[in-house]
CSV table of C-alpha atoms in Angstrom, one decimal:
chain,number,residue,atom,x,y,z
K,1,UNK,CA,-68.3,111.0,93.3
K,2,UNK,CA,-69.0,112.4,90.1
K,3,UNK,CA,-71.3,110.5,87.8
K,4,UNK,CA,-69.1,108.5,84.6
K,5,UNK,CA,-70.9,107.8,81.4
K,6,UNK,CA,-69.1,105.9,79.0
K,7,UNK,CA,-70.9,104.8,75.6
K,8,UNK,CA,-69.8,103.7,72.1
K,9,UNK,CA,-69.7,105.8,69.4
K,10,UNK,CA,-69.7,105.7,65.5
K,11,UNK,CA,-66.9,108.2,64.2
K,12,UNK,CA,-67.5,108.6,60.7
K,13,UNK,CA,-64.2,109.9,58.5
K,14,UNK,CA,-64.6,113.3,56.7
K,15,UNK,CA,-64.2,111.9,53.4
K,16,UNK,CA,-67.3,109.8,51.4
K,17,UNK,CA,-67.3,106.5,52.6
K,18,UNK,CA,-69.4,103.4,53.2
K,19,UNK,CA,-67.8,102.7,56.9
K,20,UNK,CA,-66.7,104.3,60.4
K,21,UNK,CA,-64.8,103.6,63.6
K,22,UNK,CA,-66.3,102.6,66.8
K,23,UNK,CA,-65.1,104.2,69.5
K,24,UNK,CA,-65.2,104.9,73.3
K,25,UNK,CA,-66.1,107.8,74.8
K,26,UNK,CA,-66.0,109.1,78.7
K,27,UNK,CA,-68.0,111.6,80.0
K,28,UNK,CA,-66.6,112.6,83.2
K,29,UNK,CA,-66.6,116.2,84.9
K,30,UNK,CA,-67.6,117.9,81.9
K,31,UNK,CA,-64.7,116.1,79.6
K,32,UNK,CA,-65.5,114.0,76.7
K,33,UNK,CA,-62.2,112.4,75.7
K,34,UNK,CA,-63.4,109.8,72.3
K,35,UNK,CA,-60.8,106.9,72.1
K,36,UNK,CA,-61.0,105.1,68.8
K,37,UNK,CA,-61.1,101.0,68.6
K,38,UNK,CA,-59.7,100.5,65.3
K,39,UNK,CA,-62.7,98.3,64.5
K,40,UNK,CA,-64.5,99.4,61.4
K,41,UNK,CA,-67.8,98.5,60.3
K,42,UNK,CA,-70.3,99.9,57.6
K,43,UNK,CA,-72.7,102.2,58.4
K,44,UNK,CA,-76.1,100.6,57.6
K,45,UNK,CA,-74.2,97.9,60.6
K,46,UNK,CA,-74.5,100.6,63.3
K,47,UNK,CA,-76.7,100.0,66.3
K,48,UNK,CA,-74.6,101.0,69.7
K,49,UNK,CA,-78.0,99.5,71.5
K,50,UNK,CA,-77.7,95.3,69.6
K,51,UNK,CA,-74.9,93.0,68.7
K,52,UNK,CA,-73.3,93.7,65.6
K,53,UNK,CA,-71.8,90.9,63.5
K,54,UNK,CA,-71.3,87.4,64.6
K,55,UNK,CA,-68.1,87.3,62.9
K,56,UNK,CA,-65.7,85.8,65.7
K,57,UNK,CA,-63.0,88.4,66.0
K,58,UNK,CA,-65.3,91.5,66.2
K,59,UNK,CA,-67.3,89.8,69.0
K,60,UNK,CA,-63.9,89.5,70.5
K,61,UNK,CA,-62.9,92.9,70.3
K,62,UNK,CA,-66.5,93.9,72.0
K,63,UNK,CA,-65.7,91.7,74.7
K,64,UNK,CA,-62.6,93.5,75.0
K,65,UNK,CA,-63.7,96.9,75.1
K,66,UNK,CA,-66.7,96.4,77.3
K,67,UNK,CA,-64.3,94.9,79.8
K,68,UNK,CA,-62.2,97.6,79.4
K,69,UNK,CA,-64.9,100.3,80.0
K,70,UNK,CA,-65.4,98.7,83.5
K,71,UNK,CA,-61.6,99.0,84.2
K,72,UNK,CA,-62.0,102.3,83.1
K,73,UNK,CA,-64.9,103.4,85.2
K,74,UNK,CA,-63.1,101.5,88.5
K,75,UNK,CA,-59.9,103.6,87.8
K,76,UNK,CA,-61.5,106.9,87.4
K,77,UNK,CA,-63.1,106.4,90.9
K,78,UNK,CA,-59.5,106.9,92.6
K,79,UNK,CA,-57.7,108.1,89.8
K,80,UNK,CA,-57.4,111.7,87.6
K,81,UNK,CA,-59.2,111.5,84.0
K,82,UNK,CA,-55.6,112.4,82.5
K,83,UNK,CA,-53.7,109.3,83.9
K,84,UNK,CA,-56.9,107.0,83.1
K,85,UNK,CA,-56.3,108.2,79.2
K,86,UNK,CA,-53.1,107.0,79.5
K,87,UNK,CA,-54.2,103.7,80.6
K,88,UNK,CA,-56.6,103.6,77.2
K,89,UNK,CA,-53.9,104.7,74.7
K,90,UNK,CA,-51.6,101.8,75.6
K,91,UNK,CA,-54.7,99.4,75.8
K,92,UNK,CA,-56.5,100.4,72.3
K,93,UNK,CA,-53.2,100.6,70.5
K,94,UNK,CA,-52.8,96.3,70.3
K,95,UNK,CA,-49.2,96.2,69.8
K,96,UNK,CA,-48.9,92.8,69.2
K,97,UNK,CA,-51.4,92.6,66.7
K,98,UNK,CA,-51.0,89.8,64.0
K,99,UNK,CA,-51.0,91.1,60.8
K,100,UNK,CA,-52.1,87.9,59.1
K,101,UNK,CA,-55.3,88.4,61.6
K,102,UNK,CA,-55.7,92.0,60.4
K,103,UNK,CA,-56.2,91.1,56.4
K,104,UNK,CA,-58.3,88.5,57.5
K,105,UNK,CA,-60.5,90.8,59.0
K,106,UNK,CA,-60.5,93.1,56.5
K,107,UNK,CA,-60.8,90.3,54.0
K,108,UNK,CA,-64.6,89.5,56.2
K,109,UNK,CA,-65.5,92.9,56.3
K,110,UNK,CA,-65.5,93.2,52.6
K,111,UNK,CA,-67.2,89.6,52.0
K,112,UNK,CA,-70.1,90.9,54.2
K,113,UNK,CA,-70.6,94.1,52.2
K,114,UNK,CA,-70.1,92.0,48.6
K,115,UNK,CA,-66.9,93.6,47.5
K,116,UNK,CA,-66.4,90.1,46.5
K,117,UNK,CA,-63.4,91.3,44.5
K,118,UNK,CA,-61.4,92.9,46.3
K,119,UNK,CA,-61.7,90.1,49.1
K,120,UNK,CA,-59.9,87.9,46.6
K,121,UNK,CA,-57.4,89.5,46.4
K,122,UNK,CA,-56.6,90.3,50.0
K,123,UNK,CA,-56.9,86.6,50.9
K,124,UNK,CA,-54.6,86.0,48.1
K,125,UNK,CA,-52.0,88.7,49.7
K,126,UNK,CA,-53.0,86.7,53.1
K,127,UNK,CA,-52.0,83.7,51.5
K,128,UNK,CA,-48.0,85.0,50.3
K,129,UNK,CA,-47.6,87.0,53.6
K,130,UNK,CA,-48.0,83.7,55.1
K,131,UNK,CA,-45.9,81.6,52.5
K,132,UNK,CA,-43.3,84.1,53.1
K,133,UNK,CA,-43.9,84.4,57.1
K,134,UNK,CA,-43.4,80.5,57.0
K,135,UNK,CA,-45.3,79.8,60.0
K,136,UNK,CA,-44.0,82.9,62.0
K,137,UNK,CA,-46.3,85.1,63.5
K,138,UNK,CA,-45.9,89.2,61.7
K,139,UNK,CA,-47.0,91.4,64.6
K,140,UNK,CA,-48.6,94.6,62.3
K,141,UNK,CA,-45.9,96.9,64.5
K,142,UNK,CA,-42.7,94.7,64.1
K,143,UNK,CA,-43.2,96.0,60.5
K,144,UNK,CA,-40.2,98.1,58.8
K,145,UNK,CA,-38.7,98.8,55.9
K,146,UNK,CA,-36.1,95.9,55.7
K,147,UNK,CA,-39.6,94.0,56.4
K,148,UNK,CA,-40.6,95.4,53.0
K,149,UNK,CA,-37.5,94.5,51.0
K,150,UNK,CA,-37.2,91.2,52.2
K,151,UNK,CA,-41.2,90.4,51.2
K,152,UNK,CA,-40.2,91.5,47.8
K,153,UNK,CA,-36.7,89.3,47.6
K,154,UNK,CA,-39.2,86.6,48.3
K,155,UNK,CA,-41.5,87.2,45.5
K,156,UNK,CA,-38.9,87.9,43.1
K,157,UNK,CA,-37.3,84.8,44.6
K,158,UNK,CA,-40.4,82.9,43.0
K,159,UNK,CA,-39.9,84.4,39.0
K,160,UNK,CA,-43.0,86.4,39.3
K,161,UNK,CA,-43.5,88.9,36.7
K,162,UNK,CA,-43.4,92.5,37.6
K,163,UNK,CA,-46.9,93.1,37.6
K,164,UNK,CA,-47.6,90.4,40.2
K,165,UNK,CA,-45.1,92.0,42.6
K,166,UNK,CA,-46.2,94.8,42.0
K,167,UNK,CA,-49.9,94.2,42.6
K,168,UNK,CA,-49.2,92.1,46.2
K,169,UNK,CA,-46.8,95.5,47.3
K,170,UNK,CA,-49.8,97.6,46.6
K,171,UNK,CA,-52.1,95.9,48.5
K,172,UNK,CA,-50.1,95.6,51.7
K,173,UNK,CA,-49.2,99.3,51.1
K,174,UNK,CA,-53.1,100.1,51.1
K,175,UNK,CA,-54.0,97.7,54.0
K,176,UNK,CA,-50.4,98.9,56.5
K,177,UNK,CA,-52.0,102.5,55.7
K,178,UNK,CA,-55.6,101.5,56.9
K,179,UNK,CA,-54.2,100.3,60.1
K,180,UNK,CA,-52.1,103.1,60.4
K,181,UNK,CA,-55.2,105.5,60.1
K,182,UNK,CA,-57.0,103.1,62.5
K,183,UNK,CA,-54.3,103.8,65.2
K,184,UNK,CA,-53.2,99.8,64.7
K,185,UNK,CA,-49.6,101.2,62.9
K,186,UNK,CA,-47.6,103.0,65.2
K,187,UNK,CA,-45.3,104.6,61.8
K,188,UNK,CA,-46.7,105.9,58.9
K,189,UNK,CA,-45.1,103.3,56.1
K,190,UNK,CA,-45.2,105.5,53.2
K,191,UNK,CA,-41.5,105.6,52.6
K,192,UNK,CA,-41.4,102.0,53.5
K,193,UNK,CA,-42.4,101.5,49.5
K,194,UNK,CA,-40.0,104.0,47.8
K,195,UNK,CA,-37.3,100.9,47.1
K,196,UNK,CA,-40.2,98.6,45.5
K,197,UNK,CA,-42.2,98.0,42.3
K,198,UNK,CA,-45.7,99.6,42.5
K,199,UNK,CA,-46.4,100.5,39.2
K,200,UNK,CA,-48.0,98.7,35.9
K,201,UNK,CA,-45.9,97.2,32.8
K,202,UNK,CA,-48.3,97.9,30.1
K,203,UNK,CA,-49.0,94.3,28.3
K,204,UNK,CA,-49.5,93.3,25.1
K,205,UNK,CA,-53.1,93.6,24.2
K,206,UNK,CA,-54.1,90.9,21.2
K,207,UNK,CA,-56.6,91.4,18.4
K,208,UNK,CA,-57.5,88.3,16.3
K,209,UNK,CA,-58.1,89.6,12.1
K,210,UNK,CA,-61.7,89.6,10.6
K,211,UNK,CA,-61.0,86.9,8.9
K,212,UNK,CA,-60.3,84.8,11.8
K,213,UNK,CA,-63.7,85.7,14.0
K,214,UNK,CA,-65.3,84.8,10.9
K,215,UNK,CA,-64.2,81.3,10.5
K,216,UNK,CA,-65.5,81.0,14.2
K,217,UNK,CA,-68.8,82.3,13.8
K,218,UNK,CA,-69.2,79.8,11.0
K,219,UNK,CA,-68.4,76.7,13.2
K,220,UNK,CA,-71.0,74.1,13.5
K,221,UNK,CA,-71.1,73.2,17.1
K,222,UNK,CA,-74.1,71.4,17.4
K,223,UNK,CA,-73.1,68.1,18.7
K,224,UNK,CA,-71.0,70.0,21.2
K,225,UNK,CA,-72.9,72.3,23.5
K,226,UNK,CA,-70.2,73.8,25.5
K,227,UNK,CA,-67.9,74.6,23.1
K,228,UNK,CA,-71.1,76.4,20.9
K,229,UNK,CA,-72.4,77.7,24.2
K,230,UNK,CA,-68.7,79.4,24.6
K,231,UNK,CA,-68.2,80.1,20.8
K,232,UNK,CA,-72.0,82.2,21.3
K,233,UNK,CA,-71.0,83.9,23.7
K,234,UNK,CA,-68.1,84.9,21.7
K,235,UNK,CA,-69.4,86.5,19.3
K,236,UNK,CA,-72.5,88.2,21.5
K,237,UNK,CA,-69.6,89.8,22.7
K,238,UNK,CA,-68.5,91.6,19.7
K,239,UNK,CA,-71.7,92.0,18.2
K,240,UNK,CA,-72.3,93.9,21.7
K,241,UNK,CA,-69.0,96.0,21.1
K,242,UNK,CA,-67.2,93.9,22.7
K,243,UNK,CA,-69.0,93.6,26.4
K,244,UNK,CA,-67.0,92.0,28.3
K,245,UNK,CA,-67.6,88.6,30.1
K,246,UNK,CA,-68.2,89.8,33.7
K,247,UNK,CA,-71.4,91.9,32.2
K,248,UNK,CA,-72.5,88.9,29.9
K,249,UNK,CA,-72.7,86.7,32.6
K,250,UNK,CA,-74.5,89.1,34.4
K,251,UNK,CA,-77.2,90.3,32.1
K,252,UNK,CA,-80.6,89.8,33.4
K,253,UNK,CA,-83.8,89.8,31.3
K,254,UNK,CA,-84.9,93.3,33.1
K,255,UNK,CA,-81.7,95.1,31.7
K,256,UNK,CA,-83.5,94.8,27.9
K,257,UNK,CA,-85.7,97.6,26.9
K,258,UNK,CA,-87.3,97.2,24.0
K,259,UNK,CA,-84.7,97.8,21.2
K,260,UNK,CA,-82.0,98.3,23.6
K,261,UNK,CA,-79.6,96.1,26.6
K,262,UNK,CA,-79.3,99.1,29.0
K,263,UNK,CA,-77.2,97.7,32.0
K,264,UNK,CA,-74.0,98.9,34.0
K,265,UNK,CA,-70.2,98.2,33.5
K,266,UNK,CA,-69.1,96.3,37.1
K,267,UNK,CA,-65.7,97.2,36.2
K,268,UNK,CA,-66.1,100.8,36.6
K,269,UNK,CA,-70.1,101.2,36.8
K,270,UNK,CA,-70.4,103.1,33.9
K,271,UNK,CA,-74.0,103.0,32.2
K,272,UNK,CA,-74.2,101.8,28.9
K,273,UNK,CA,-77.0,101.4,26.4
K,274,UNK,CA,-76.3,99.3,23.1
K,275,UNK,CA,-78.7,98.6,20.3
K,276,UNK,CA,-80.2,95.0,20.3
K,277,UNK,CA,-79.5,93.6,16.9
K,278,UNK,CA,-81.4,90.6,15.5
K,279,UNK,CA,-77.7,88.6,15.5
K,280,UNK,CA,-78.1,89.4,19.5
K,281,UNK,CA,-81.4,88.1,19.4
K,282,UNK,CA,-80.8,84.9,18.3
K,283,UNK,CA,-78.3,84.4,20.7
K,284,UNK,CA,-79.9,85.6,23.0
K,285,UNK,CA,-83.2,83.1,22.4
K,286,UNK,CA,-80.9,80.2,22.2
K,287,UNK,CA,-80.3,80.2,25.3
K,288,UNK,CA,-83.2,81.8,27.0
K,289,UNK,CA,-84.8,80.1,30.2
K,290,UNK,CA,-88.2,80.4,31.7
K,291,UNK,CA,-87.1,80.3,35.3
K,292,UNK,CA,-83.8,82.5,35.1
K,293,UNK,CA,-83.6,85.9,35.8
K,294,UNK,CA,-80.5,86.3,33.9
K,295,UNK,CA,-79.9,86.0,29.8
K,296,UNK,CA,-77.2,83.9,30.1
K,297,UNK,CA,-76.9,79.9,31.6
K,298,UNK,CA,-74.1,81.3,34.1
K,299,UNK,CA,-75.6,82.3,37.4
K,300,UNK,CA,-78.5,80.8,39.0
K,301,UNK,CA,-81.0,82.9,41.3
K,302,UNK,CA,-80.3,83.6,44.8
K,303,UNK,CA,-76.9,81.7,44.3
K,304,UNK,CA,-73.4,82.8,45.0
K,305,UNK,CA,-72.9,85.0,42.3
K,306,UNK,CA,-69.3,85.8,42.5
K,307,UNK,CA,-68.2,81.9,42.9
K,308,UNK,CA,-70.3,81.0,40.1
K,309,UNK,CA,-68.8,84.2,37.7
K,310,UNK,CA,-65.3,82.7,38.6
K,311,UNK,CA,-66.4,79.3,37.7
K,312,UNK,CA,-68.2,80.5,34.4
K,313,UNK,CA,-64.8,82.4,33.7
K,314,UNK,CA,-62.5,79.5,33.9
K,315,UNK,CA,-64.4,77.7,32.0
K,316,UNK,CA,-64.9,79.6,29.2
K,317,UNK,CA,-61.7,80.3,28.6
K,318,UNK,CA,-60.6,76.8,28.3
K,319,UNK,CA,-63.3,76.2,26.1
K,320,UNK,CA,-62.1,79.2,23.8
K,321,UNK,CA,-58.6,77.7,24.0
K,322,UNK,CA,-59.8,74.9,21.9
K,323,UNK,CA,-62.0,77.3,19.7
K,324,UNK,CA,-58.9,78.8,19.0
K,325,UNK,CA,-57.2,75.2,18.2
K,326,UNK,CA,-60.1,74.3,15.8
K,327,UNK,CA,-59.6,77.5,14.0
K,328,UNK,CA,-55.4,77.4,13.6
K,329,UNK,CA,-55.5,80.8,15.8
K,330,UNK,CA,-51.7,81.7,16.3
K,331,UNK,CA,-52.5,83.5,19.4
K,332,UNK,CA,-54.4,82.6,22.2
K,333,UNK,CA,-58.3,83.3,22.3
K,334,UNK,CA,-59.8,84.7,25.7
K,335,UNK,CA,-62.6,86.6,26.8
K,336,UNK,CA,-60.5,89.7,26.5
K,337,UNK,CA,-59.1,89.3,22.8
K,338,UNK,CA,-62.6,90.3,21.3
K,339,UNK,CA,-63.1,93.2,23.2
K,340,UNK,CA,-59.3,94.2,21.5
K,341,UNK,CA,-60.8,93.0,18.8
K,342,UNK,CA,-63.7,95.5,18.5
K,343,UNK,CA,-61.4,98.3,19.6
K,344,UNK,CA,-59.1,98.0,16.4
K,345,UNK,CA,-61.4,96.9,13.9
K,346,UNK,CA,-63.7,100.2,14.9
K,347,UNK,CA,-60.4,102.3,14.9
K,348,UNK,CA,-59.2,100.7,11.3
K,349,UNK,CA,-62.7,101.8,10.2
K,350,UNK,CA,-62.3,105.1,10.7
K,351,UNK,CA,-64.7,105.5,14.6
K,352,UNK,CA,-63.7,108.7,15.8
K,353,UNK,CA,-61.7,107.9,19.3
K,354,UNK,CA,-65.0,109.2,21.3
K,355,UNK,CA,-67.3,106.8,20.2
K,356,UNK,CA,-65.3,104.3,20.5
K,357,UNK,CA,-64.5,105.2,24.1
K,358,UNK,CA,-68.3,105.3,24.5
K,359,UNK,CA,-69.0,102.2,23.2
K,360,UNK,CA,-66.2,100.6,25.8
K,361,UNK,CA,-67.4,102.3,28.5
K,362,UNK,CA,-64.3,104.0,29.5
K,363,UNK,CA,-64.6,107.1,31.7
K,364,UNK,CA,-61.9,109.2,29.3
K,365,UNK,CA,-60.6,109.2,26.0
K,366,UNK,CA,-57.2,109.1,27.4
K,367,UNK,CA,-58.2,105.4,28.6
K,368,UNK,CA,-59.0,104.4,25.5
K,369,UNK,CA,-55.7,105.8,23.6
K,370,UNK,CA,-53.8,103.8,25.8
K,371,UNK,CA,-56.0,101.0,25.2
K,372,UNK,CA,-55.5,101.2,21.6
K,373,UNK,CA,-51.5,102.4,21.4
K,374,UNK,CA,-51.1,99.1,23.3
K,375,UNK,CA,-52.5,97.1,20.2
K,376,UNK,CA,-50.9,99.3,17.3
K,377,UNK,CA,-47.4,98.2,19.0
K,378,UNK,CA,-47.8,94.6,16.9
K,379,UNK,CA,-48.6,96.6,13.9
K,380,UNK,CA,-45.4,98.5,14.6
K,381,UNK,CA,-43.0,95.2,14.6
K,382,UNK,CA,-44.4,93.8,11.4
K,383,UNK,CA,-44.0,96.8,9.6
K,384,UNK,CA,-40.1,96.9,11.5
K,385,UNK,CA,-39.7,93.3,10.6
K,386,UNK,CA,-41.1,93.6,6.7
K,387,UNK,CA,-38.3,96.7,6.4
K,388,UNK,CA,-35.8,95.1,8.0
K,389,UNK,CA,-36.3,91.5,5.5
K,390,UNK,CA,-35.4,93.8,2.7
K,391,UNK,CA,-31.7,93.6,3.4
């Protein structure tokens, strides 16, 4: 009999990516059919020659195949290569395949390769699949468009706002189009979307006046450290052109170059190099510890980085929401309002669009006019409402 060879193989996709496909391929009278798996893993993961995570379903899957590769090789001994590929389509395929299992996969994956994130929000689309599934198991192929519509009944059943639906139908469009890449998705579900929400409601983007952030930079604090801790941190912000709170917390003591913080956005990993002003400095001393790598009392070294940024978040922003009540603010304060803030002081100055793009750290200008046509919109319905008091 002619000798069989059957090994696993990384197939890595065309386009610039971090991850490939395992798959199984026969070597058998000169053929080389290559069957994919559907499992994905990162690249720097590959070894075909040692285990490969230790995360439960994956060594499952392994199992699987290897087992499979021995019914292969048995059927090929009796049997032509062309009905033995028949047998692997129907066995790699999975039909029955629970799609709650499938994000939670995914949802690993990304955990593993600190796309802490975007896991979030996957396990949060895990978590409404399976409020709406109510205990019934979704099988990734009993998936259709009435499927679709029904999902979104249900979260329009729950007086969501159209954002929210929004952002849980673009996620399941993004992860039933993975598994329909990864041979898991028997139809494409592209049109399965056309009836549903995907798009973004521009919202209403809140500056607080000069006048305002100056009455809480003159706070006294003292006796309260959280609240002068948050009220800081505040105003580091805009003194830093309004960096947001996600880069704050993550400064470390390396990013500061002599006159300059040099670090990178992690919204959108743009560099960005700002001018450390003695304001910045005392801020920055207030707070400074000897052990710390980082500027800033919110993350500790070698801990969980992303839990302790969510943590740090939530709290500051309930801390700012008394900052706010201290200073009879008539709209709410949050990390984000004095990053507005900067924008449309530094536009009513006269800052050429550019550099104030710049100084965000947007990739385009056209980001930034959007940014800012969003906040003129208030400035809009006072004039509208001063005009229309005349009558």
């Amino acid at each position: 009999m002619k000798k069989i060879s059957i090994t696993a193989q990384l197939k890595k996709p065309q386009t610039d990516t971090d991850s490939g496909t395992i798959c199984y391929q026969i070597v058998h009278n000169r053929k080389t059919p290559l069957f994919p798996t559907g499992i994905r893993i990162s690249l720097n993961e590959w070894n075909p020659h040692t285990p490969l995570r230790t995360d439960t379903r994956l060594r499952h899957e392994i199992t699987l195949g290897i087992t499979m590769s021995h019914t292969i090789a048995e059927h090929l001994k009796n049997n032509a290569l062309s009905s033995t590929i028949s047998i692997i389509d129907n066995s790699t395929r999975r039909k029955d395949e629970s799609l709650l299992g499938y994000i939670q996969h995914h949802v690993h994956h990304l955990a593993a390769s600190h796309r802490n994130g975007t896991a979030t929000k996957y396990r949060s689309l895990k978590n409404s699949l399976a409020n709406f599934s109510a205990g019934k198991t979704i099988s990734i192929n009993d998936l259709d468009r009435s499927i679709i519509l029904r999902y979104n009944e249900f979260l329009l059943s729950r007086n969501l706002c159209r954002n929210t639906t929004s952002f849980y139908m673009r996620l399941l469009r993004a992860i039933l189009h993975k598994a329909y890449h990864e041979n898991r998705l028997e139809s494409d579900p592209t049109d399965w979307f056309h009836c549903v929400y995907t798009g973004y409601d521009r919202t209403k983007k809140r500056a607080i006046a000069i006048t305002l952030l100056r009455r809480i930079a003159s706070l006294n604090l003292s006796r309260q450290p959280k609240l002068a801790l948050a009220k800081d941190i505040y105003i580091f912000s805009f003194y830093a052109r309004g960096m947001a709170f996600v880069d704050i917390a993550n400064l470390k003591k390396t990013d500061i170059s002599g006159r300059y913080i040099m670090y990178h956005r992690k919204k959108t990993g743009q560099p960005i190099k700002i001018e450390l002003l003695d304001k910045m400095k005392q801020i920055i001393n207030r707070y400074s510890c000897p052990e710390s790598e980082f500027i800033f009392p919110f993350l500790t070294n070698g801990g969980n980085h992303y839990k302790q940024y969510r943590s740090a978040i939530s709290r500051y922003n309930r801390l700012l929401k008394q900052i706010g009540a201290m200073v009879h603010a008539t709209e709410p304060l949050t990390s984000y309002t004095v990053r507005h803030t900067w924008a449309t002081i530094a536009r009513d100055h006269n800052v050429p669009l550019k550099i104030i793009s710049e100084c965000l750290g947007h990739h385009c200008e056209q980001t930034t006019r959007i940014y800012l046509a969003s906040i003129q919109n208030s400035e809009v319905d006072s004039a509208s409402r001063k005009i229309v008091s005349l009558i």
